[in-house]
Amino acid sequence: MRLIAEIEAEREALQQICDAQKTQRERNRLGQFATPPQLALEIARFALKLFSTEEKVSFLDPAFGTGSFLSALLQVFGTERIKRLVGFEIDRHYADRAARLWRDSKLELHTADFTKALPPTRRDRFNLIICNPPYVRHHHLPASDKSRLHGLARSTSGASLSGLTGLYCYFLLLSDVWASEGSVCVWLMPSEFMDVNYGVPLKEYLLTRVTLLQIHRFASEEVQFGDALVSSAVVCFRKTLPPKNHLVNFSFGGTLNSPKMLQAVMLSNLRADSKWNGHSSHETKSTPCARLSDIFEIKRGLATGDNKFFILAPEQVRAHGLPSKFLKPILPSPRHLRALEIKSDPHGNPILERKLFLLDCRLPEVAVQRDYPRLAEYLESGKHDVAKGYLCRSRSPWYSQENRPAPLLLCTYMGRSRTEDSGPFRFILNHSKATAANVYLLLYPRAELTQALKERPELARTIWRWLNELPPKVVLSEGRVYGGGLHKLEPKELGNIPADGIVCLLGTSFKNPSRQLHFFADRDFRS
Ligand SMILES: C[S@@+](CC[C@H](N)C(=O)[O-])C[C@H]1O[C@@H](n2cnc3c(N)ncnc32)[C@H](O)[C@@H]1O
């Protein structure tokens, strides 16, 4: 297959040609307005976060056009993750050219009316549906179509739609029988349904039959996708019944993955709300329901008292004959750590070029002298300077270290912004048993997240991605800036970052967080 970048360039050119060959009226009649490539990519990236790494994708686009979502999907997920690709396009004008464009892919493109297509058997349903359905107003739908669609929507999704309903609502409801249990569904559609009477059955479906994750609205001052999208919304949900006390993310401005404003609204409050647009507009109050400190216990890393003395390379360990029982793996400083994910060997040691160990012994000096003469000799060499330092002097014995179990996640404690879009802080996912020094902040899941991770280990990775995709502005607004653009983030400041997005990812009822530090006796949940 040709490179996806080449196909995408060709697709964009093709889209322009196809659109130009049609009159505005013709395009209105079939709702032929393509998704901007950047937005298609945003949506695909959003979907990626909701999939576990190993999961294969069977994808459906019921209103295919030239395939903007297919292209974004292949760019973001990669071809090897794809199991099946299916599209429907009613208009030959687009379908024939699209079929040619995608001839080398797995795409099964049906030149047909999606609303008349026979749904698949349960086994053949799709786990990812992304669609920009035709925005065809009810007065352009023939009466016979209306009654057919009405009956179909009722039998497939249980919704009873009024005669004023636009085609896009039928598309969403009819796709229910194409979506597998747990599937991810993302719809780019007019936001109008959120506030009008004909939208009520669709809202009911979103509230009761699926788990509504996020509704994003675009800001008019940011026209990156063109003005047309100002009245659109991206509606994201998972096809599974909503958990109790579920929170829905309403976001506004910026992008779907990095919105300017985010508000989590209880599902039960949405039920009572006749108009949803207020939640996703400028008027949105951005007071978060949860902060990072509700989800993680955040601690600064170890202050050893003297890194040169207590943090040792394997050659030093060997040269001094230090016993392995007093050595713990420890991560190198961020300057020497480029990876954002720390893999582990079977012993829990991080797989890194630069291997380091923390010397941590709590035995009293007499016991060390009696049982571990080589260690006693090493400690003796630090007695005149290291032991007299401020931290060591206040500890007993002076060479013991603070208790910092290996954290699930780490955040670099200071840094400079690399570009406008990338913040100075990096979040690192740790699969190893390595701890870290105070150049990092350590994030330990609280009870609620610990429980969720036991059931869905892949959440660790999803949350880690979410953290790294936080808009730099959100993170920076909590920290401090020093001369030369150096940013620092203290545990409390990191804990203050709004974390409603994680609550939504948890997809569980989020109760009052328990404040207990989880000490990771059981570390099996990492993916
Ligand atoms: C809003 S465009 C989206 C195209 C493309 N997926 C994108 O996002 O760029 C909707 C597409 O649906 C097609 N369409 C309209 N009615 C349809 C139907 N009943 N069944 C299948 N496709 C339909 C239109 O021809 C148009 O290409």
XYZ file of C-alpha atoms and ligand atoms in Angstrom:
554
model
C 0.000 0.000 0.000
C 1.178 3.540 -0.742
C 2.146 5.785 2.137
C -0.852 7.115 3.993
C 0.518 10.675 3.689
C 0.416 10.349 -0.106
C -3.107 8.959 -0.070
C -4.242 11.749 2.235
C -2.782 14.434 -0.056
C -4.581 12.833 -2.975
C -7.794 12.545 -0.988
C -7.788 16.230 -0.066
C -7.301 17.182 -3.720
C -10.038 14.751 -4.756
C -12.418 16.182 -2.181
C -11.980 19.649 -3.635
C -12.543 18.440 -7.183
C -15.655 16.446 -6.219
C -17.126 19.373 -4.254
C -16.409 21.851 -7.046
C -18.250 19.695 -9.570
C -21.483 19.965 -7.572
C -23.799 22.891 -6.993
C -24.334 24.163 -3.462
C -27.922 22.977 -3.711
C -26.908 19.438 -4.604
C -24.462 19.338 -1.739
C -27.054 20.667 0.709
C -29.529 18.001 -0.350
C -27.174 15.189 0.689
C -25.311 17.037 3.434
C -22.023 16.856 1.546
C -19.646 18.860 3.707
C -16.369 17.146 4.416
C -14.623 17.084 7.779
C -11.448 19.214 7.874
C -8.422 16.872 7.991
C -7.134 18.373 11.267
C -10.431 17.723 12.981
C -10.593 14.177 11.614
C -7.138 13.609 13.144
C -8.243 15.115 16.466
C -11.182 12.742 16.553
C -9.022 9.726 15.690
C -6.566 10.690 18.451
C -9.424 10.989 20.903
C -10.652 7.523 19.915
C -7.156 6.081 20.267
C -7.128 7.060 23.939
C -10.189 4.915 24.502
C -8.642 1.772 23.057
C -6.209 -0.496 24.828
C -2.877 -0.919 23.012
C -3.461 -4.429 21.778
C -7.057 -3.981 20.689
C -7.720 -4.372 16.965
C -10.140 -2.002 15.308
C -13.157 -2.761 13.178
C -14.257 0.594 11.855
C -17.464 1.879 10.321
C -18.146 5.255 8.699
C -21.821 5.315 7.667
C -21.407 8.545 5.612
C -18.016 7.990 4.009
C -17.527 10.804 1.478
C -13.914 10.462 0.335
C -12.831 8.945 3.652
C -11.455 11.715 5.857
C -11.991 9.580 8.958
C -10.502 6.468 7.410
C -7.398 8.448 6.525
C -7.124 9.898 10.040
C -7.681 6.464 11.549
C -4.846 4.918 9.542
C -2.553 7.835 10.393
C -3.266 7.602 14.107
C -3.798 3.878 14.744
C -1.496 2.504 12.027
C -2.531 -0.155 9.517
C -1.497 -3.101 11.669
C -4.213 -2.327 14.233
C -6.966 -2.559 11.622
C -9.156 -5.640 11.380
C -11.982 -4.368 9.230
C -12.946 -1.133 7.466
C -16.451 -0.490 6.213
C -18.011 2.617 4.701
C -21.350 3.649 3.208
C -21.709 6.416 0.650
C -24.941 7.047 -1.195
C -23.513 9.237 -3.947
C -21.544 7.575 -6.763
C -19.911 10.882 -7.472
C -17.899 10.443 -4.256
C -18.127 6.679 -3.802
C -16.542 5.680 -7.146
C -13.576 7.957 -6.694
C -13.177 6.991 -3.040
C -13.225 3.297 -3.949
C -10.402 3.929 -6.419
C -8.425 5.988 -3.923
C -8.643 3.306 -1.228
C -8.325 0.313 -3.567
C -5.206 -1.037 -1.803
C -6.693 -0.865 1.683
C -9.043 -3.256 3.474
C -11.948 -0.866 2.860
C -15.307 -2.419 1.943
C -17.149 0.585 0.537
C -20.860 0.180 -0.128
C -22.367 2.593 -2.602
C -25.687 2.554 -0.833
C -28.069 4.333 1.506
C -26.887 3.546 5.029
C -30.399 3.850 6.414
C -31.497 1.002 4.111
C -28.545 -1.292 4.772
C -29.001 -4.595 6.542
C -27.303 -4.376 9.960
C -24.626 -6.976 10.728
C -25.047 -9.915 13.056
C -23.982 -9.273 16.641
C -20.624 -10.971 15.996
C -19.808 -8.694 13.067
C -20.552 -5.395 14.776
C -17.981 -2.602 14.837
C -15.934 -1.406 17.802
C -15.290 2.061 16.357
C -17.824 4.231 14.559
C -16.797 7.702 13.477
C -19.265 9.698 11.449
C -20.046 13.155 10.145
C -23.611 12.334 9.124
C -25.455 14.237 6.405
C -27.082 17.324 7.871
C -30.317 17.094 5.939
C -33.214 18.971 7.473
C -36.562 17.256 7.874
C -38.275 19.284 5.145
C -35.876 17.775 2.596
C -36.842 14.239 3.638
C -39.716 12.717 1.636
C -42.726 11.688 3.772
C -42.235 8.001 2.884
C -38.620 8.154 4.094
C -39.694 9.868 7.286
C -42.123 7.155 8.264
C -39.645 4.401 7.317
C -36.912 6.068 9.366
C -39.257 6.669 12.267
C -40.173 2.964 12.426
C -36.561 1.877 12.051
C -35.259 4.191 14.774
C -37.953 2.933 17.096
C -37.163 -0.728 16.501
C -33.368 -0.376 16.659
C -32.897 2.096 19.492
C -36.298 2.395 21.120
C -36.444 6.136 20.349
C -39.629 7.737 19.058
C -38.631 10.689 16.890
C -40.815 13.589 15.823
C -41.502 14.521 12.211
C -39.181 17.515 12.588
C -36.097 15.372 13.081
C -33.121 15.841 10.761
C -31.443 12.897 8.993
C -28.341 13.079 11.216
C -30.355 12.009 14.289
C -31.638 8.942 12.447
C -28.086 8.072 11.388
C -26.898 8.079 14.982
C -29.797 6.055 16.329
C -29.791 3.509 13.494
C -26.088 2.898 13.997
C -26.870 1.457 17.445
C -27.290 -1.997 15.913
C -23.962 -1.664 14.070
C -21.984 -0.906 17.234
C -20.594 -3.725 19.381
C -20.926 -3.674 23.150
C -18.255 -1.359 24.550
C -17.564 0.217 21.158
C -16.372 3.803 20.832
C -18.614 6.121 18.810
C -17.763 9.677 17.779
C -20.252 11.855 15.906
C -19.584 15.264 14.421
C -23.007 16.829 14.157
C -25.098 19.964 14.486
C -25.269 21.024 18.122
C -28.867 22.078 17.606
C -30.233 18.730 18.861
C -29.079 19.653 22.376
C -31.608 22.472 22.742
C -34.599 21.673 20.543
C -37.632 19.491 21.109
C -36.912 17.068 18.301
C -33.545 16.331 19.980
C -35.167 14.990 23.159
C -35.320 11.307 22.106
C -31.715 11.477 20.923
C -30.643 12.973 24.263
C -32.617 10.281 26.039
C -30.691 7.666 24.054
C -27.378 9.317 24.964
C -28.341 9.408 28.623
C -29.765 5.960 29.074
C -28.543 3.559 26.409
C -24.885 4.480 26.117
C -22.176 6.079 28.257
C -21.838 9.644 27.073
C -18.180 10.621 27.499
C -17.733 14.079 26.064
C -19.495 16.753 24.040
C -17.162 19.321 22.546
C -18.126 22.680 21.016
C -15.926 24.961 18.959
C -15.315 28.609 19.773
C -16.137 31.166 17.130
C -12.934 33.131 17.730
C -10.852 30.068 16.899
C -11.655 29.388 13.325
C -9.073 26.696 12.769
C -11.753 24.469 11.278
C -13.711 27.229 9.579
C -16.826 29.002 10.742
C -19.094 26.167 9.668
C -18.140 24.164 12.741
C -19.205 26.786 15.245
C -22.682 25.315 15.271
C -21.345 21.739 15.397
C -20.554 19.477 18.283
C -18.425 16.364 18.626
C -20.437 13.817 20.567
C -18.394 10.936 21.985
C -19.785 7.904 23.731
C -19.158 4.280 24.497
C -21.857 1.783 23.744
C -22.379 0.424 27.192
C -24.859 1.284 29.908
C -23.780 4.297 31.960
C -22.379 3.575 35.409
C -24.033 5.106 38.453
C -23.061 8.718 39.160
C -21.476 9.027 35.753
C -19.974 12.399 34.817
C -20.083 13.762 31.281
C -17.356 16.082 30.024
C -18.624 19.208 28.320
C -15.750 20.968 26.630
C -15.486 24.190 24.742
C -12.874 25.929 22.629
C -9.358 24.749 21.856
C -9.513 21.211 20.555
C -11.354 18.045 21.474
C -8.253 16.662 23.199
C -7.047 19.951 24.672
C -10.120 22.066 25.265
C -9.913 25.554 26.700
C -12.753 24.819 29.080
C -13.924 21.586 30.541
C -16.793 20.950 32.852
C -17.932 17.593 34.159
C -21.688 17.351 34.609
C -23.475 14.610 36.512
C -25.615 12.490 34.219
C -28.536 12.924 36.608
C -28.287 16.719 36.233
C -28.318 16.417 32.473
C -31.534 14.423 32.664
C -33.251 17.349 34.287
C -31.755 19.851 31.844
C -33.795 20.695 28.784
C -30.963 22.641 27.161
C -27.450 21.223 27.049
C -25.743 23.926 25.037
C -25.218 26.034 28.156
C -22.799 23.372 29.419
C -20.675 23.632 26.344
C -20.411 27.346 25.794
C -18.463 30.323 27.134
C -20.876 30.545 30.033
C -19.555 27.240 31.299
C -18.270 27.499 34.808
C -14.912 25.824 34.729
C -14.817 24.766 38.385
C -13.632 21.180 38.202
C -15.345 18.362 40.100
C -12.047 16.599 40.675
C -8.423 17.560 40.888
C -5.377 15.407 40.333
C -4.841 15.163 44.094
C -8.266 13.464 44.390
C -7.049 10.694 42.121
C -3.355 10.467 43.024
C -1.338 10.899 46.201
C 1.438 13.132 44.975
C 4.834 13.161 46.689
C 8.109 14.697 45.744
C 10.804 12.125 45.019
C 13.506 11.119 47.476
C 15.877 13.664 48.912
C 18.836 11.352 49.492
C 21.064 13.751 51.405
C 23.870 13.231 48.897
C 23.098 11.770 45.484
C 26.763 11.092 44.660
C 27.115 8.942 47.762
C 23.750 7.165 47.789
C 23.014 6.739 44.065
C 25.439 4.324 42.470
C 26.166 2.845 39.069
C 26.588 -0.976 38.812
C 30.414 -0.584 38.527
C 30.486 1.322 41.829
C 28.263 -1.289 43.469
C 30.664 -4.011 42.321
C 33.790 -2.085 43.259
C 32.553 -1.560 46.832
C 31.025 -5.036 47.120
C 27.669 -3.657 48.302
C 24.994 -6.271 49.133
C 22.072 -6.306 46.676
C 19.504 -6.459 49.497
C 20.265 -2.803 50.296
C 20.031 -1.615 46.697
C 16.886 -0.414 44.962
C 16.638 0.568 41.323
C 16.284 4.323 40.903
C 15.625 6.309 37.730
C 18.246 8.649 36.317
C 17.451 12.364 36.345
C 15.166 13.722 33.582
C 18.248 15.030 31.745
C 19.337 11.441 31.186
C 15.917 9.968 30.655
C 14.426 10.435 27.247
C 11.819 7.680 27.380
C 8.322 8.549 28.511
C 7.624 4.923 29.321
C 9.882 2.839 31.564
C 9.803 -0.843 30.666
C 10.850 -3.429 33.219
C 12.919 -6.640 33.176
C 11.513 -9.698 35.022
C 13.167 -8.532 38.268
C 11.507 -5.125 38.177
C 14.665 -3.328 37.079
C 14.027 -0.578 34.544
C 15.269 -1.355 31.051
C 17.473 1.686 30.541
C 20.973 2.339 29.290
C 21.894 4.188 32.441
C 21.332 1.822 35.349
C 21.418 3.229 38.860
C 20.814 1.947 42.370
C 19.852 3.668 45.575
C 21.702 2.548 48.674
C 19.090 2.218 51.397
C 19.857 0.356 54.594
C 17.926 0.748 57.820
C 20.040 -1.559 59.991
C 21.833 0.079 62.923
C 25.564 0.642 62.558
C 26.534 -2.220 64.877
C 24.553 -4.711 62.830
C 26.087 -3.427 59.584
C 29.595 -3.698 61.039
C 28.943 -7.219 62.280
C 27.142 -8.669 59.202
C 28.127 -6.537 56.214
C 31.757 -5.435 56.554
C 32.053 -4.139 52.930
C 28.959 -1.955 53.396
C 30.302 -0.779 56.772
C 33.545 0.193 55.035
C 31.637 2.196 52.401
C 29.498 3.976 54.994
C 32.606 4.777 56.982
C 33.949 6.669 53.948
C 30.976 9.053 54.192
C 31.012 9.542 57.913
C 33.068 12.727 57.904
C 31.149 14.711 55.317
C 27.964 13.002 54.009
C 26.724 12.032 57.480
C 27.132 15.617 58.692
C 24.915 17.091 55.951
C 21.577 18.609 56.977
C 19.347 15.716 55.874
C 21.559 12.829 56.994
C 22.157 14.397 60.378
C 18.416 14.416 61.049
C 17.957 10.736 60.130
C 18.562 7.647 62.155
C 20.620 5.861 61.094
C 22.112 8.709 59.056
C 22.277 6.558 55.869
C 18.598 5.472 55.855
C 16.345 6.816 53.109
C 12.776 8.098 52.898
C 10.114 5.579 51.992
C 9.192 6.139 48.367
C 7.815 3.020 46.680
C 8.001 2.822 42.900
C 5.302 5.154 41.540
C 2.962 4.315 38.671
C 3.547 7.743 37.141
C 6.140 10.442 37.510
C 6.190 14.059 36.531
C 9.387 15.980 35.934
C 9.652 18.628 38.597
C 11.107 21.451 36.562
C 11.810 22.322 32.986
C 11.611 24.836 30.196
C 8.909 24.948 27.518
C 10.270 23.362 24.390
C 7.708 24.780 21.963
C 4.481 26.709 22.356
C 2.441 23.517 22.258
C 4.642 21.381 24.428
C 4.861 22.154 28.088
C 7.992 21.908 30.213
C 6.710 18.968 32.254
C 6.681 15.361 31.122
C 4.647 12.523 32.587
C 6.367 9.151 32.668
C 4.685 5.759 32.908
C 6.704 3.419 35.106
C 6.326 -0.361 34.725
C 9.433 -1.053 36.811
C 10.160 -1.168 40.523
C 12.385 1.879 40.291
C 11.867 4.776 42.625
C 13.039 8.313 41.870
C 14.815 11.268 43.440
C 13.350 14.711 44.053
C 13.864 15.860 40.477
C 10.525 14.126 39.948
C 7.077 14.245 41.501
C 5.675 10.782 42.156
C 2.026 9.928 41.502
C 0.467 7.062 43.494
C -3.116 6.068 42.597
C -5.600 6.472 45.416
C -8.045 3.693 46.294
C -10.615 4.450 43.597
C -8.103 4.455 40.765
C -6.305 1.423 42.217
C -9.567 -0.490 42.063
C -10.306 0.693 38.518
C -6.792 -0.331 37.412
C -7.324 -3.840 38.733
C -10.364 -4.174 36.501
C -8.976 -2.237 33.517
C -5.154 -2.274 33.570
C -5.027 -0.412 30.257
C -6.358 2.668 32.060
C -2.828 3.382 33.309
C -1.715 4.025 29.764
C -4.821 6.040 28.900
C -4.401 8.304 31.920
C -0.706 8.708 31.195
C -1.540 9.835 27.629
C -4.221 12.161 28.952
C -1.712 13.770 31.310
C 0.848 14.270 28.569
C -1.805 15.839 26.385
C -2.938 18.344 28.988
C -2.784 21.807 27.462
C 0.533 23.329 28.627
C -1.477 26.344 29.800
C -3.427 24.236 32.296
C -0.280 22.783 33.835
C 1.701 26.021 33.755
C -1.030 28.003 35.426
C -0.444 25.921 38.563
C 3.355 26.110 38.707
C 5.841 28.959 39.121
C 8.179 30.545 36.618
C 11.759 31.438 37.446
C 14.327 33.425 35.498
C 14.985 32.279 31.935
C 11.569 30.621 31.617
C 12.318 27.822 34.066
C 9.087 26.333 35.420
C 8.726 24.456 38.674
C 5.834 22.443 39.950
C 5.402 21.485 43.605
C 3.326 18.444 44.658
C 0.448 20.656 45.785
C 0.458 22.585 42.526
C 0.434 19.422 40.474
C -2.393 18.121 42.669
C -4.417 21.218 41.897
C -4.704 20.485 38.182
C -8.339 19.839 37.155
C -8.821 16.140 36.522
C -12.438 15.759 35.445
C -11.111 14.200 32.253
C -9.630 11.317 34.277
C -12.880 10.896 36.168
C -14.613 10.478 32.832
C -11.996 7.975 31.728
C -12.587 6.023 34.912
C -16.198 5.861 33.853
C -17.141 4.923 37.416
C -18.916 6.681 40.161
C -16.393 9.020 41.682
C -16.950 9.231 45.391
C -15.082 11.185 47.960
C -11.553 10.087 47.444
C -9.938 8.187 50.239
C -6.737 9.849 51.271
C -4.653 6.745 51.736
C -1.343 6.342 50.055
C -1.315 3.108 48.162
C 1.953 1.343 48.619
C 1.896 -0.905 45.610
C 2.324 -4.228 47.272
C 0.478 -5.539 44.258
C 1.860 -4.128 41.051
C 0.294 -6.598 38.644
C -2.155 -4.175 37.168
C 0.221 -2.409 34.852
C -0.125 -3.115 31.178
C -21.063 15.367 6.019
S -20.516 14.370 4.709
C -19.201 13.510 5.496
C -18.235 12.904 4.529
C -16.986 12.327 5.181
N -17.254 11.230 6.082
C -16.231 13.404 5.931
O -16.350 13.434 7.140
O -15.536 14.200 5.301
C -21.815 13.213 4.613
C -21.674 12.201 3.495
O -22.764 11.280 3.594
C -23.270 10.976 2.314
N -24.686 10.564 2.485
C -25.787 11.325 2.501
N -26.871 10.572 2.723
C -26.427 9.298 2.877
C -27.061 8.063 3.114
N -28.381 8.000 3.289
N -26.301 6.952 3.197
C -24.956 7.013 3.044
N -24.299 8.158 2.781
C -25.026 9.289 2.718
C -23.087 12.263 1.552
O -23.057 12.040 0.157
C -21.775 12.786 2.107
O -20.701 12.330 1.332
